[in-house]
Coordinates of C-alpha atoms in Angstrom, one line a residue:
Chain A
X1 CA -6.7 15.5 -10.4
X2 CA -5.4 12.5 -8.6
X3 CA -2.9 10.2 -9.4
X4 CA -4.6 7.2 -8.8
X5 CA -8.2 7.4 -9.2
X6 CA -10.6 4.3 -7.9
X7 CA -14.9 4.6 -7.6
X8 CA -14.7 4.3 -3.9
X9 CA -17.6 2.1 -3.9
X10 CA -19.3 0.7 -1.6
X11 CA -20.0 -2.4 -4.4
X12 CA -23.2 -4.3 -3.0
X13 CA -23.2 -7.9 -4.7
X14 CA -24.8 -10.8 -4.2
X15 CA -23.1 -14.3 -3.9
X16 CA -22.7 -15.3 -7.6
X17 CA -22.2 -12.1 -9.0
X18 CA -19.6 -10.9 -11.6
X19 CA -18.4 -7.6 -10.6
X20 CA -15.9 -4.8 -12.0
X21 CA -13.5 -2.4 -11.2
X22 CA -12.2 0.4 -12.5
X23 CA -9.2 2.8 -12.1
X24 CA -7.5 5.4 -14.1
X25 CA -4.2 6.8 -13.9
X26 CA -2.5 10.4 -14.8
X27 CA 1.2 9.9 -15.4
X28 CA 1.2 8.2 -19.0
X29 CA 5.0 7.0 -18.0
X30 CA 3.5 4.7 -15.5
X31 CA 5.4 1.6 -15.7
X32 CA 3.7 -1.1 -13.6
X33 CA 0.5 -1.9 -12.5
X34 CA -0.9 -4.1 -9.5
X35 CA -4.2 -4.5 -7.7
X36 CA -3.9 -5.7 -4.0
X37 CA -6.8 -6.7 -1.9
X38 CA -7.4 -5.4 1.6
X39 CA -9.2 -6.9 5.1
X40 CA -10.4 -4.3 7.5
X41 CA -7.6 -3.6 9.4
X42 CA -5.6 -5.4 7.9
X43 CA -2.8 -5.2 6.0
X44 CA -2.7 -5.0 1.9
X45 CA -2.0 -8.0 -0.1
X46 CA -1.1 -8.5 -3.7
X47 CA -4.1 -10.0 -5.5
X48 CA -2.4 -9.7 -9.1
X49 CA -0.5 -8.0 -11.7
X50 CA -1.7 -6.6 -14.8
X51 CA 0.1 -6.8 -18.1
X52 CA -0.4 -5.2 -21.1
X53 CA -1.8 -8.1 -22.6
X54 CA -4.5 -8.8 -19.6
X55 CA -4.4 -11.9 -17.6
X56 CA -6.1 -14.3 -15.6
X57 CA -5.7 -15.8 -12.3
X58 CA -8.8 -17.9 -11.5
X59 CA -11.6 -15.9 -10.9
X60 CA -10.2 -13.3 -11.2
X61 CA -9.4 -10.8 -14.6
X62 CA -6.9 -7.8 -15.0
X63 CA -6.6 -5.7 -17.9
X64 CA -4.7 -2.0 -18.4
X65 CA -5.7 0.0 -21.6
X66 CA -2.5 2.2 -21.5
X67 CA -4.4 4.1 -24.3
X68 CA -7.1 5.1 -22.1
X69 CA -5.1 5.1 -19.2
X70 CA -7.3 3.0 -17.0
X71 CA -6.8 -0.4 -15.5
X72 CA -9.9 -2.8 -15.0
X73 CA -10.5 -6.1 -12.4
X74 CA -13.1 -8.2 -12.9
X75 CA -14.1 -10.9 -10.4
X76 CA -16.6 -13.3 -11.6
X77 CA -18.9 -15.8 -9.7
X78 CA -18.1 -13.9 -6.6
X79 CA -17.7 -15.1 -2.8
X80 CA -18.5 -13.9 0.2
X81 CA -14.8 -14.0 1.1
X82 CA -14.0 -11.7 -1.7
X83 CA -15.4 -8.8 0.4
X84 CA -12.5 -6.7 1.0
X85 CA -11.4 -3.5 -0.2
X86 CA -9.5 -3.2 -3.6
X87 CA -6.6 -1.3 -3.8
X88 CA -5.4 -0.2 -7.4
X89 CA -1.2 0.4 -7.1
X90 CA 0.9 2.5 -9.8
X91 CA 4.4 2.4 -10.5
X92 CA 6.3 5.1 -12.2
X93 CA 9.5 6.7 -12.2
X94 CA 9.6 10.1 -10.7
X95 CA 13.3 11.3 -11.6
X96 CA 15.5 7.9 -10.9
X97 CA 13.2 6.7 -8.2
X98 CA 10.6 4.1 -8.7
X99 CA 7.4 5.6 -6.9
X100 CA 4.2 3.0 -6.3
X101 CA 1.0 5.2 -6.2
X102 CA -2.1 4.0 -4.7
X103 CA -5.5 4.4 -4.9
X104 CA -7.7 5.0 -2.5
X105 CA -9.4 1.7 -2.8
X106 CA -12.5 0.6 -4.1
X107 CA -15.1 -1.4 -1.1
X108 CA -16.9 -4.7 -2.2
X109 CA -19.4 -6.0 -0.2
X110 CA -20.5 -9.7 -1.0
X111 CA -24.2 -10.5 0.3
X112 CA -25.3 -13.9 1.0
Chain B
X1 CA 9.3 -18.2 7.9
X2 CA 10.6 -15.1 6.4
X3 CA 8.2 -12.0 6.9
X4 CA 8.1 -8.2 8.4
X5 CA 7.3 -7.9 11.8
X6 CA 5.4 -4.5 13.2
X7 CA 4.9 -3.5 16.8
X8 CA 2.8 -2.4 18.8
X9 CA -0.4 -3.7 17.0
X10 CA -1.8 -1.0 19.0
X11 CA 0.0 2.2 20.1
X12 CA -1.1 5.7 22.4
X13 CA 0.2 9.1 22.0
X14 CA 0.1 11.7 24.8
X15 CA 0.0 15.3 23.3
X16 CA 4.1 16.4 23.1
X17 CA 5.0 12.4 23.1
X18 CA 7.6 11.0 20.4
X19 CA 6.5 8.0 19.9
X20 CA 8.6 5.1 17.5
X21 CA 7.0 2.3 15.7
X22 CA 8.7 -0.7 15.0
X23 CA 9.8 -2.4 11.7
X24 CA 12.0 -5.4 11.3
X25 CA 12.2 -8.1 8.0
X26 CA 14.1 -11.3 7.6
X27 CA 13.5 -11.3 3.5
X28 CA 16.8 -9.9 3.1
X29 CA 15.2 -6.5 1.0
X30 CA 17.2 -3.7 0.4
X31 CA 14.1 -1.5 0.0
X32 CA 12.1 -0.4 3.2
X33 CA 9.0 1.9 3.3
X34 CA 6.6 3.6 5.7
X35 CA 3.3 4.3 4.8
X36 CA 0.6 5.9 6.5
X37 CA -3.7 5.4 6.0
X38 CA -6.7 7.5 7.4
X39 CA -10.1 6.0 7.1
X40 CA -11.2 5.6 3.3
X41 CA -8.2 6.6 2.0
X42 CA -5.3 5.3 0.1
X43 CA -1.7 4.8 1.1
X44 CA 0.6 7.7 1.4
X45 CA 4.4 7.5 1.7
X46 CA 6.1 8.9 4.6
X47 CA 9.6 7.8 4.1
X48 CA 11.2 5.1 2.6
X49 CA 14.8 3.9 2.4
X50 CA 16.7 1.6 -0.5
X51 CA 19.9 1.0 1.0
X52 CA 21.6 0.9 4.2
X53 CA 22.4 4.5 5.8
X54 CA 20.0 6.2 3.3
X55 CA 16.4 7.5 3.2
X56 CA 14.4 9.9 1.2
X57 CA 11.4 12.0 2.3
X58 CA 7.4 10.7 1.0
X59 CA 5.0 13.1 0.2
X60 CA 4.1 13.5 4.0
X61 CA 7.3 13.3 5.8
X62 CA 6.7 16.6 7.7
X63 CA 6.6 15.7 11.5
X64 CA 8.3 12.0 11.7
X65 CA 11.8 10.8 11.1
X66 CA 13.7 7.5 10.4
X67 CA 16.9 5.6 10.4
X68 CA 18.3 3.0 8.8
X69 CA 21.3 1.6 10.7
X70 CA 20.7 -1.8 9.5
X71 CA 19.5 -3.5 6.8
X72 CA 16.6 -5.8 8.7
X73 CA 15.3 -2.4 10.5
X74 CA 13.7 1.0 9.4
X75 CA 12.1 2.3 12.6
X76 CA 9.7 5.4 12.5
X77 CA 9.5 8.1 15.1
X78 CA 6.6 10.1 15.2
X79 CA 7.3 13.4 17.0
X80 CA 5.4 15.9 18.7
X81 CA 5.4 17.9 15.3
X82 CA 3.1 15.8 13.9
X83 CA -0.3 17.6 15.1
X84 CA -2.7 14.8 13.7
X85 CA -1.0 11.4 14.0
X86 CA -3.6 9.2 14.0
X87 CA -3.7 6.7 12.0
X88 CA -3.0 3.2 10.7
X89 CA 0.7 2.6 10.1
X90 CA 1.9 0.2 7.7
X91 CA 5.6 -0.8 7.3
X92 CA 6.9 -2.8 3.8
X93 CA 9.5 -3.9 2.0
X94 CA 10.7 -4.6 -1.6
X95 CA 13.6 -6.2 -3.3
X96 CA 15.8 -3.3 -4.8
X97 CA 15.6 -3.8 -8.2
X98 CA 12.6 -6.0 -8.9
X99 CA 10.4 -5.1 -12.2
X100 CA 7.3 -5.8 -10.4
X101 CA 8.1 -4.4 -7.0
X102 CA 6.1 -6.5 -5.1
X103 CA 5.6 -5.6 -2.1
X104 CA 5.4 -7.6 1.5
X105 CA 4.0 -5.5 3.9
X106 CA 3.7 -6.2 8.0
X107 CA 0.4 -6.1 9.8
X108 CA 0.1 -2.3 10.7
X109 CA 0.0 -0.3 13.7
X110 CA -2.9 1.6 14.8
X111 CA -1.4 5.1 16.5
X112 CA -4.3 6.9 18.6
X113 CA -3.8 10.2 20.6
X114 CA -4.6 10.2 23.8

């Protein structure tokens, strides 16, 4: 089983649109949790953390059941600049060392 | 403007070929890191370094190396042991002891084998 595991997608929307991701996680001493948004080509950048209690940015909703184990983003009236690729990032300790675990990414396509 | 610079954008191997890719950052992080993407996948960590003079070994460290002489630079060389190097390349860096370690990452070289 993976570490980090995202639907790969591809997410086919159109303009308008709410949309949601999903990723799950294995190591239940995971202490941090982050999705970033990636361009073709491009490098990654951070869209948002998540906290335990969920939080907001806009648009734009994270929330991590720690329960469960998964992490959700939700992206509501979407735009056709939110097509991108979304990365769901992990951080755990693995002996002293902070490690940050990524997914394999999860495509969104925004239609006109 | 403070940032991490990657070069080339673009970069060729010939079969046998070390190659090195270049990182530098002005943030003033003590935390550097190489990570490496194929098409459709995630990042993996080659290497990555948290101080001056010091690095540790990723998950897929077999076939490159680094250094680490100075705290702006963390340069990776990928040798000829590397049998299947291409890929996208991306370089970043994190403050040492952040609780959310955010981080910055540079724009990414594309390695191709000739």
């Amino acid at each position: 089983r993976k570490e980090v595991e995202q639907d790969p997608g591809p997410f086919n929307v159109p303009e308008g649109a709410t949309v949601a991701f999903n990723c799950t996680y294995s190591n239940s001493a995971s202490q941090s949790f982050f999705w970033y948004r990636q361009d073709c080509r491009k490098e990654p950048k951070l869209l948002m953390s998540v906290y335990s209690s969920g939080n907001e940015d806009g648009r734009f909703t994270a929330q991590l059941n720690r329960a469960s184990q998964y992490i959700s983003l939700l992206i509501r009236d979407s735009k056709l600049s939110d097509s991108a690729t979304y990365l769901c990032v992990v951080n755990s300790y693995s002996g002293s060392a902070r490690q940050l675990t990524f997914g394999s990414g999860t495509q969104l396509t925004v239609l006109p | 403007d403070g940032g991490i610079t990657q070069s080339p954008k673009y970069l060729f191997r010939k079969e046998g070929q070390n190659v090195t890719l270049s990182c530098e950052q002005n943030l003033n992080h003590d935390a550097m890191y190489w990570y490496r993407q194929d098409p459709g996948q995630g990042l993996r960590l080659i290497y990555y370094s948290q101080i001056v003079n010091d690095f540790q070994k990723g998950d897929i460290a077999e076939g490159y190396s680094v250094s680490r002489e100075k705290k702006e630079s963390f340069p990776l060389t990928v040798t000829s042991a590397q049998k299947n190097p291409t890929a996208f390349y991306l370089c970043a860096s994190s403050e040492r002891e952040a609780t959310n370690e955010k981080l910055f990452f540079g724009s990414g070289t594309q390695l191709s084998v000739l």
